[in-house]
CSV table of C-alpha atoms and ligand atoms in Angstrom, one decimal:
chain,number,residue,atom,x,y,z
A,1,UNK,CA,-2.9,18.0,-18.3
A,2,UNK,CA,-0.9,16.0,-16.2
A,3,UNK,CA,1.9,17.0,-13.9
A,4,UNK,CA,5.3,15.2,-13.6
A,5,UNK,CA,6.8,15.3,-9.9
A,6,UNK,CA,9.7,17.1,-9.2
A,7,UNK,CA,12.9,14.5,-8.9
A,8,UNK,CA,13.3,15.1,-5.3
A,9,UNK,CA,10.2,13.3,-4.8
A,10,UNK,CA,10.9,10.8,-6.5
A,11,UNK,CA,14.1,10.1,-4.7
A,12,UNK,CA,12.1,10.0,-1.8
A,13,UNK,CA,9.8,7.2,-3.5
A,14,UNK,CA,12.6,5.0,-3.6
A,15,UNK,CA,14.1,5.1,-0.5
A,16,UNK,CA,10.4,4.0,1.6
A,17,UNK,CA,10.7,1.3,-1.6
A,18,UNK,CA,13.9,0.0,0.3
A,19,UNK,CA,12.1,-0.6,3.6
A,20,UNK,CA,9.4,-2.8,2.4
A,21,UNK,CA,11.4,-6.2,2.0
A,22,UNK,CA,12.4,-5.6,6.1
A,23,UNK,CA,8.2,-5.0,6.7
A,24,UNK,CA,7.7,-8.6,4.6
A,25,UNK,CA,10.2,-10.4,6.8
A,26,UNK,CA,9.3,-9.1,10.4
A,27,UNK,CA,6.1,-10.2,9.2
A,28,UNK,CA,7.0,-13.8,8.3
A,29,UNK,CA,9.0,-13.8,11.6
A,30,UNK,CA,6.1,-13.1,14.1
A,31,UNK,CA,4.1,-16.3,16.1
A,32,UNK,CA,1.4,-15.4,13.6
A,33,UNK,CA,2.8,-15.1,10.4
A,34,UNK,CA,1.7,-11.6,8.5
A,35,UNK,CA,2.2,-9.6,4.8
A,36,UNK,CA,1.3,-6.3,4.3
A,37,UNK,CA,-2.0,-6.4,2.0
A,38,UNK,CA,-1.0,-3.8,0.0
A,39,UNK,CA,1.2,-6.8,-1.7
A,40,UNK,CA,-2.3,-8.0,-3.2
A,41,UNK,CA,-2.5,-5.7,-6.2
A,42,UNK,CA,-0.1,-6.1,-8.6
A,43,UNK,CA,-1.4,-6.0,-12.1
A,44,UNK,CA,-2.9,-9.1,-11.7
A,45,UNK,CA,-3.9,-8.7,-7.9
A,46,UNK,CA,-5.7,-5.4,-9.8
A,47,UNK,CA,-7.9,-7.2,-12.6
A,48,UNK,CA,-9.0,-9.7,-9.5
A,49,UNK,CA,-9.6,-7.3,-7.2
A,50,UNK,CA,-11.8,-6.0,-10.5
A,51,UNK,CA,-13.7,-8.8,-10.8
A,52,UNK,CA,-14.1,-9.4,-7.1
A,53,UNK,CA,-16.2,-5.5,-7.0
A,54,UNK,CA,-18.3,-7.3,-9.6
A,55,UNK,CA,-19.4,-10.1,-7.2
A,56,UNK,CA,-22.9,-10.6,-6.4
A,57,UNK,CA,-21.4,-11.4,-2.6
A,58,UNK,CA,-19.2,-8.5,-2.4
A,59,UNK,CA,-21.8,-5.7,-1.8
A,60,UNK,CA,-19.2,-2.8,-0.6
A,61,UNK,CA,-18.5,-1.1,-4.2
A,62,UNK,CA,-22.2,-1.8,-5.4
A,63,UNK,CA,-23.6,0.1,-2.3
A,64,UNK,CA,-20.6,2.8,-2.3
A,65,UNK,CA,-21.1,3.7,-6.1
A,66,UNK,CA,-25.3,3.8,-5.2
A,67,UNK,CA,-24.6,5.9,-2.6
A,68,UNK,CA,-22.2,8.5,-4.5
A,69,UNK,CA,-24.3,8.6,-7.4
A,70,UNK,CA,-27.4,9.8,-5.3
A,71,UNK,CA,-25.5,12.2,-3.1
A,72,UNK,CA,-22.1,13.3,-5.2
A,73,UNK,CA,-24.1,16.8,-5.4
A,74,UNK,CA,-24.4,17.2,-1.1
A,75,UNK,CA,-21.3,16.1,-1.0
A,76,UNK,CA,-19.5,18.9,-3.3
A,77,UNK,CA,-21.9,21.3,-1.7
A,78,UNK,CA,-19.6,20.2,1.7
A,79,UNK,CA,-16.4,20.7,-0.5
A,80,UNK,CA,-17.3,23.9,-2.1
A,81,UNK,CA,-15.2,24.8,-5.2
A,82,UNK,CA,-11.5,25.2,-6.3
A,83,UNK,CA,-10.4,22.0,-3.8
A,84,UNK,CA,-7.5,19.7,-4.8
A,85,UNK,CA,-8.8,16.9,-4.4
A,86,UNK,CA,-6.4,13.8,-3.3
A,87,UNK,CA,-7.0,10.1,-3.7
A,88,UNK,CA,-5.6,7.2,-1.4
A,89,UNK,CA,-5.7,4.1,-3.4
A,90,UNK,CA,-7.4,5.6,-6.5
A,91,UNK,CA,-7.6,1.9,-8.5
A,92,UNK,CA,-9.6,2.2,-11.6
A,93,UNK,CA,-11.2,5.4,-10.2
A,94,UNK,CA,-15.0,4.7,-10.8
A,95,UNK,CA,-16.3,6.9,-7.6
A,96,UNK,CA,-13.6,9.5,-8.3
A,97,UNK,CA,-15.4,10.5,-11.9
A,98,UNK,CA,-18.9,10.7,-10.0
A,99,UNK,CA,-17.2,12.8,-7.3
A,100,UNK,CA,-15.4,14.9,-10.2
A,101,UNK,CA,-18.4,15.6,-12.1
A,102,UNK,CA,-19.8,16.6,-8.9
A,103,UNK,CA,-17.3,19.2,-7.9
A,104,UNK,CA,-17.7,22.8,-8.6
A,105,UNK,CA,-14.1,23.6,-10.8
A,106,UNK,CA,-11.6,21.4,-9.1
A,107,UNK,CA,-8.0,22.8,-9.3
A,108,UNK,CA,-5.8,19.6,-9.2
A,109,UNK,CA,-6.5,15.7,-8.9
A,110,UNK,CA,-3.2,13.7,-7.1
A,111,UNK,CA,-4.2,9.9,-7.6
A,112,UNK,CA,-2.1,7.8,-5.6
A,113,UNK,CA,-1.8,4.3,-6.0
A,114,UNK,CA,0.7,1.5,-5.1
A,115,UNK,CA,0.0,-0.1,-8.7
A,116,UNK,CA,1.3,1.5,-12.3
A,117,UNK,CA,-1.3,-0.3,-14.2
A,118,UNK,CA,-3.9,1.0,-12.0
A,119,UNK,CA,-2.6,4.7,-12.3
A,120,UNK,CA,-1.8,4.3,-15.5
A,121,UNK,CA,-5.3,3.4,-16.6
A,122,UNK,CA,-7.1,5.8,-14.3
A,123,UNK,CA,-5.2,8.8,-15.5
A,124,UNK,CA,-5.7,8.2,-19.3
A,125,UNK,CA,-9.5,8.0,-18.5
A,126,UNK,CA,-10.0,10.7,-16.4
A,127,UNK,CA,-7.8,13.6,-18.8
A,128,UNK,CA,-9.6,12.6,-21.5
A,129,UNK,CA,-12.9,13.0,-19.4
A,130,UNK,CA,-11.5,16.1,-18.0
A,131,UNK,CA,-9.4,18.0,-20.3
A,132,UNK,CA,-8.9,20.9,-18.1
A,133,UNK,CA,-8.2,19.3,-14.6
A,134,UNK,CA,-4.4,19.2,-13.6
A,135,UNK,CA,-3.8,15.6,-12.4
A,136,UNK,CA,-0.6,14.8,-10.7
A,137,UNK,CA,-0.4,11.1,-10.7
A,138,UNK,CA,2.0,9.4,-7.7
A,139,UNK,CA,2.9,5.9,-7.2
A,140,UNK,CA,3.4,4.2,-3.9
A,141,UNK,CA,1.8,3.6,-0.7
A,142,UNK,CA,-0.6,6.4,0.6
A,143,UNK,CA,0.6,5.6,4.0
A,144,UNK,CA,4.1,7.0,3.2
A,145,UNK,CA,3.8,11.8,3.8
A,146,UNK,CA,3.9,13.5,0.7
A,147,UNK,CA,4.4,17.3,1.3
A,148,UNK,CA,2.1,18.3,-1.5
A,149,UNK,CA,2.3,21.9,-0.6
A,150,UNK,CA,4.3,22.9,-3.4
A,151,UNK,CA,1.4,21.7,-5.8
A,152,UNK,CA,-1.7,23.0,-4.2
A,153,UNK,CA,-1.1,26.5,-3.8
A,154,UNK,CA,-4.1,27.6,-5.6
A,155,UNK,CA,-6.6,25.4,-4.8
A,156,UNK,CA,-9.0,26.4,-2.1
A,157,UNK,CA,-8.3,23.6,0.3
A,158,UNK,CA,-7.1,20.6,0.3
A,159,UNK,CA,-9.9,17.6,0.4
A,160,UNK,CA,-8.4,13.7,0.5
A,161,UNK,CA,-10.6,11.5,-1.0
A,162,UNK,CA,-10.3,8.0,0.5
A,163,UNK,CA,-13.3,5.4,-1.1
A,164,UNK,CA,-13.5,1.8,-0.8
A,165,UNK,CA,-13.3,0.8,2.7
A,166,UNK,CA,-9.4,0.7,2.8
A,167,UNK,CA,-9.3,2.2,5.9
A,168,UNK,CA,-10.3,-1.1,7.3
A,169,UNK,CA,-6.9,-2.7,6.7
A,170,UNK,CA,-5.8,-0.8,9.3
A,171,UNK,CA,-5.7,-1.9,13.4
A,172,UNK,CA,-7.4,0.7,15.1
A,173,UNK,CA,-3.8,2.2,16.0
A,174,UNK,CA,-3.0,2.9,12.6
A,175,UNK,CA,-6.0,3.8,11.6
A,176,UNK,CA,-6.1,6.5,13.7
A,177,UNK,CA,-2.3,7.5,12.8
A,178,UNK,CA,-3.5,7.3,9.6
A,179,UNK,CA,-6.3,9.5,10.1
A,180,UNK,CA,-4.1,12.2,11.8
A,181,UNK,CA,-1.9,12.2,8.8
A,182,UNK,CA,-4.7,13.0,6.6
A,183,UNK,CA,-5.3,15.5,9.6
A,184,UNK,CA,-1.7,16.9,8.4
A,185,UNK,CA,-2.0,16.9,5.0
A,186,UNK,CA,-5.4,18.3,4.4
A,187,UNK,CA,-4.4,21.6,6.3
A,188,UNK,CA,-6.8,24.1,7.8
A,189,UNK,CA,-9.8,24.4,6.4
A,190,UNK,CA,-9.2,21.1,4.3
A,191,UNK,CA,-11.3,17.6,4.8
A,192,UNK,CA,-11.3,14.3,4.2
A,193,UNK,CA,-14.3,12.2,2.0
A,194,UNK,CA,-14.3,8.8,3.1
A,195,UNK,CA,-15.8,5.3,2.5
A,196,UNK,CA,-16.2,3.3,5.6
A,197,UNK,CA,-17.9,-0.6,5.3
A,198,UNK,CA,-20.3,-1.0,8.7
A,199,UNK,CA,-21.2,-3.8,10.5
A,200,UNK,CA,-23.5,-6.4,9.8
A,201,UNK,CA,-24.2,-10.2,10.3
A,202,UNK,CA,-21.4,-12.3,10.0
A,203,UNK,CA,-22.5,-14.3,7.2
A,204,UNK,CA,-23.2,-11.7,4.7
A,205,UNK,CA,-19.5,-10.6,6.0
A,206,UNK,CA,-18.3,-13.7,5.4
A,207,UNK,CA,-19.5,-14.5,2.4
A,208,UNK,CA,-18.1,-11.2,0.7
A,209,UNK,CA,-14.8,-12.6,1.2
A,210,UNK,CA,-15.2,-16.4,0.5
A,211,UNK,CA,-16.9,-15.7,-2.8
A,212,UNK,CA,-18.5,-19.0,-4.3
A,213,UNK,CA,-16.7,-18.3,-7.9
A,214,UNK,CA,-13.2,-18.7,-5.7
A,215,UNK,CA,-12.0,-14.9,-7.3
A,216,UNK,CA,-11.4,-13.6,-3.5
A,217,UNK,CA,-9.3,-16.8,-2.7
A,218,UNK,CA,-7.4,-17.0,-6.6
A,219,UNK,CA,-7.1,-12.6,-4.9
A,220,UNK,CA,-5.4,-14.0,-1.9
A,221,UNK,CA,-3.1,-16.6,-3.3
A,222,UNK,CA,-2.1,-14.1,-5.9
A,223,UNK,CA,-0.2,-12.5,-3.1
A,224,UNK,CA,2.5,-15.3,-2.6
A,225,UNK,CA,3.0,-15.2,-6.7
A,226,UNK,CA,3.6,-11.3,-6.6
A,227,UNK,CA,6.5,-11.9,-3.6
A,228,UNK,CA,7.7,-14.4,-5.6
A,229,UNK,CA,8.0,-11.9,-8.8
A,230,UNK,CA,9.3,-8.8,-6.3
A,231,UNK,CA,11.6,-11.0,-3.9
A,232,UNK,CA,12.8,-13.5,-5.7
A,233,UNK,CA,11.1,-15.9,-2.9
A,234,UNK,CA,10.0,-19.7,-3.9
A,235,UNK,CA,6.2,-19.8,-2.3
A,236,UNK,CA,4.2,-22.7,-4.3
A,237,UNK,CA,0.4,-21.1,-3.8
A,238,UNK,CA,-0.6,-24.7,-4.8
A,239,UNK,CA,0.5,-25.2,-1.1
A,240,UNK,CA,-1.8,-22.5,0.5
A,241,UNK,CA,-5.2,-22.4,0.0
A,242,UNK,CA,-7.8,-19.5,1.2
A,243,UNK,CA,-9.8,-18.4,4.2
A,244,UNK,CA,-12.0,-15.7,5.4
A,245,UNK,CA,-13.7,-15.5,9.0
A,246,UNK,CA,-15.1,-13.1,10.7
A,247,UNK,CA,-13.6,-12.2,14.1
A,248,UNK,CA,-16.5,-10.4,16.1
A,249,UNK,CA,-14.7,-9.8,18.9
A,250,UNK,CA,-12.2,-7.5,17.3
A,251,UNK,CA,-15.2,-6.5,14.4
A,252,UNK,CA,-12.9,-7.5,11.4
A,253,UNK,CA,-13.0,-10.0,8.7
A,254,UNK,CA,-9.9,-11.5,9.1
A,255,UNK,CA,-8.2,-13.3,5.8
A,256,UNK,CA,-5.7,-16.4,5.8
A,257,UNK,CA,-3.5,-18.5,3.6
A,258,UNK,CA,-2.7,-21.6,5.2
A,259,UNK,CA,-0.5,-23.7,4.5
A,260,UNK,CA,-1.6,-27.4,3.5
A,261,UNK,CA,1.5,-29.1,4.9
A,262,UNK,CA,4.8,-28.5,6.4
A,263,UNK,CA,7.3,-26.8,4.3
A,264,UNK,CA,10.0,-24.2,4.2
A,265,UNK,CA,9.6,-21.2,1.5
A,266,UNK,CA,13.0,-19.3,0.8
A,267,UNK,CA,13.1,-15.2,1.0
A,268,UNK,CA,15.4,-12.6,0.5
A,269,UNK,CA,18.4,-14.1,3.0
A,270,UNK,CA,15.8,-16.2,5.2
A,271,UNK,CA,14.2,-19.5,5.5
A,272,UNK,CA,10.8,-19.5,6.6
A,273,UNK,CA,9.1,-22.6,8.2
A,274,UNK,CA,5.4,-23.4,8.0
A,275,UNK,CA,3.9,-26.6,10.2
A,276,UNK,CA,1.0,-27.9,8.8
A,277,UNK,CA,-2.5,-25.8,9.0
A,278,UNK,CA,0.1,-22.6,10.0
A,279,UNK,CA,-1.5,-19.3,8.2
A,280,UNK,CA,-0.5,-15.9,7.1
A,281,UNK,CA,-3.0,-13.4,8.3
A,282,UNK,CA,-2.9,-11.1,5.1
A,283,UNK,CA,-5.7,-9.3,5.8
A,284,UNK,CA,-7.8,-7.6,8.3
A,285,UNK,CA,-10.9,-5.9,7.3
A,286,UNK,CA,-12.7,-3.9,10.2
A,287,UNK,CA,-16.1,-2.5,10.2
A,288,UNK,CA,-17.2,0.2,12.2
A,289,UNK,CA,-20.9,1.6,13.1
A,290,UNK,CA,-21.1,4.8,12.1
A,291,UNK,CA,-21.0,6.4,16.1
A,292,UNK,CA,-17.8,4.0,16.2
A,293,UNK,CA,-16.4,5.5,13.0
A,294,UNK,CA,-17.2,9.1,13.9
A,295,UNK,CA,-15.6,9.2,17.4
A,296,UNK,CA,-12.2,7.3,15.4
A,297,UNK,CA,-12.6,10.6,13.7
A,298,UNK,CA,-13.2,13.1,16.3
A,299,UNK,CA,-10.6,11.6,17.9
A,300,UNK,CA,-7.8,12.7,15.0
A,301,UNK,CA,-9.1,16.4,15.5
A,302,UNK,CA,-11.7,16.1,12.6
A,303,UNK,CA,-15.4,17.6,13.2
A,304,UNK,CA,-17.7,14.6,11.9
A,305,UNK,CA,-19.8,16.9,9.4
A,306,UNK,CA,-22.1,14.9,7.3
A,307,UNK,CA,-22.5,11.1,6.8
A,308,UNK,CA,-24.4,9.3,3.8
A,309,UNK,CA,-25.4,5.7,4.0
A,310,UNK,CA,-28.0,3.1,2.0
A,311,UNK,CA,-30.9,2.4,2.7
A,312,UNK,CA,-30.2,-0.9,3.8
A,313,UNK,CA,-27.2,0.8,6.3
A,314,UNK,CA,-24.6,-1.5,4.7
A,315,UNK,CA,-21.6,1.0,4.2
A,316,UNK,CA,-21.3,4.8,4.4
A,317,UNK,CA,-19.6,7.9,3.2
A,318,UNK,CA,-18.2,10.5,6.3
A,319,UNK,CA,-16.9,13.9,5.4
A,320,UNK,CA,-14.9,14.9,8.1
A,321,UNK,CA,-13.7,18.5,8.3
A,322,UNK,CA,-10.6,20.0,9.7
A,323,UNK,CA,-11.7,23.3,11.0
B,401,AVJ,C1,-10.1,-2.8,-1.0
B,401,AVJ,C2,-9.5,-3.1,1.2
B,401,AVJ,C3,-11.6,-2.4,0.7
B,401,AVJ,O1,-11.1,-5.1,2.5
B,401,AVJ,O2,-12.9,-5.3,1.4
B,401,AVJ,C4,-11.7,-7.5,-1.1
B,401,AVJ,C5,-10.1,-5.7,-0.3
B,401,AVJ,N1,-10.1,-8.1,0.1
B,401,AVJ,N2,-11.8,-8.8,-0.9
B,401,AVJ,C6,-11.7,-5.1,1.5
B,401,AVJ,C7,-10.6,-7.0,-0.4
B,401,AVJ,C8,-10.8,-9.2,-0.2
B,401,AVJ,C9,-11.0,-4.7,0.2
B,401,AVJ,N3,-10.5,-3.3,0.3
């Protein structure tokens, strides 16, 4: 059954829509040039970012959905039953149906996601894999409050779900506003389930973002297309091409278009000017050990409950508790 949002809601949708053209320009305008990677996943930024999951090189969603899949029950057992369960970033929701299966009756699913196709698709799979469950479906950027009060009144607690390693987009600043938001909007008694990549040595980091099919660089020049179709702005990604590195001093993989030559790309009101070898940073990717993830936690007023990893230690799963 799914749940349509109240028009107020909405409204308030498309106002934070109006801010993001000023975010993409400041960007463009700093010494070192910057877009928002949330701008990767349009619908074809989505059916890359797909196939890149399926990479032999990019071991993050292998090892997550291992992981899930051996400990979904210990990890309902820390949810207990009737939660609403939210989702930052759901994507094609893969891990959520594991984690559903998992739970003991969950009272209401809110997918969010900053792509339609994506919500689109995940919805239609999981009501017809869950008949019963109430799923409220919201599109836009997790980062943006929803009050979801009004929604989860009788569910248990509130538990937001947050897979994937996305919380390593964020600088450890907004990571740890982000964290305190989901502090907010989990409420007392409420938690957070959450999938963080770790650290390891920099050329099996490296390599899971400089695939050797090319699918994470055709991801990242994907990006200039989608500004292109949003804003109206004339990028030529045949004048960019791709790169990844790993920064160890700041423990992120750090991702770059760069331009080939000089040129000047047109957006919005503005004129942008590239010399040659000049790069975007579009993405940061940080990884954390887990002591280094759990005191970003503890620091957001959460009580580091229970963490599951691999075998191998590549990437784990916190749930962090509000108490
Ligand atoms: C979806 C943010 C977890 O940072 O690993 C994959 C996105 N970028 N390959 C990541 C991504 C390049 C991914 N996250």
């Amino acid at each position: 059954m799914i749940v349509q949002l109240e028009n107020e809601i909405q409204n308030q949708i498309a106002e934070q829509n109006q801010t993001a053209i000023n975010e993409v320009l400041s960007g463009l305008l700093q010494r070192q040039k910057e877009l928002p990677c949330k701008y990767f996943y349009d619908k074809r930024g989505a059916e890359l970012f797909d196939e890149i999951c399926e990479l032999p090189e990019y071991y993050l969603t292998r090892t997550e959905l291992e992981i899930m899949k051996k400990y979904a029950g210990e990890m309902a057992d820390c949810i207990g039953p009737r939660a609403a369960v939210i989702e930052y970033g759901s994507g094609s929701a893969v891990k959520t149906q594991i984690l559903l299966q998992a739970l003991d009756k969950p009272s209401l699913y809110v997918p969010m996601d900053i792509s339609a196709e994506y919500l689109e698709y995940s919805v239609r799979k999981l009501s017809r894999h869950f008949p019963h469950l109430q799923i409220l479906p919201v599109q836009g950027d997790f980062t943006d409050y929803l009050n979801l009060a009004p929604y989860t009144r009788w569910a248990s607690k509130k538990i937001i779900y947050f897979p994937g390693s996305t919380i390593g987009n964020f600088r450890p600043a907004a990571a740890k506003r982000l964290l305190r938001q989901m502090f907010t909007q989990c409420g007392p008694g409420g938690g957070v389930l959450i999938g963080v990549d770790l650290l390891k040595e920099k050329r099996i980091l490296e390599a899971a973002y400089n695939d050797s099919r090319g699918v994470t660089a055709e991801f990242n020049l994907n990006l200039l297309q989608h500004l292109n179709d949003v804003y109206g702005s004339d990028f030529n990604s045949q004048a960019f091409r791709h790169r990844a590195v790993f920064n160890s001093r700041q423990s992120r993989v750090e991702m770059y278009l760069v331009s080939l030559y000089a040129q000047t790309v047109a957006i919005w009101d503005r004129l942008v000017f590239f010399k040659p070898n000049e790069s975007i940073l579009t993405e940061c990717s940080y990884k954390y050990s887990i002591t280094s993830f759990k005191r970003l936690a503890q620091q957001s007023g959460f009580t580091a409950q229970a963490v599951w990893a691999d075998a191998n230690h590549s990437f784990s799963i916190h749930f962090l508790n509000r108490p």
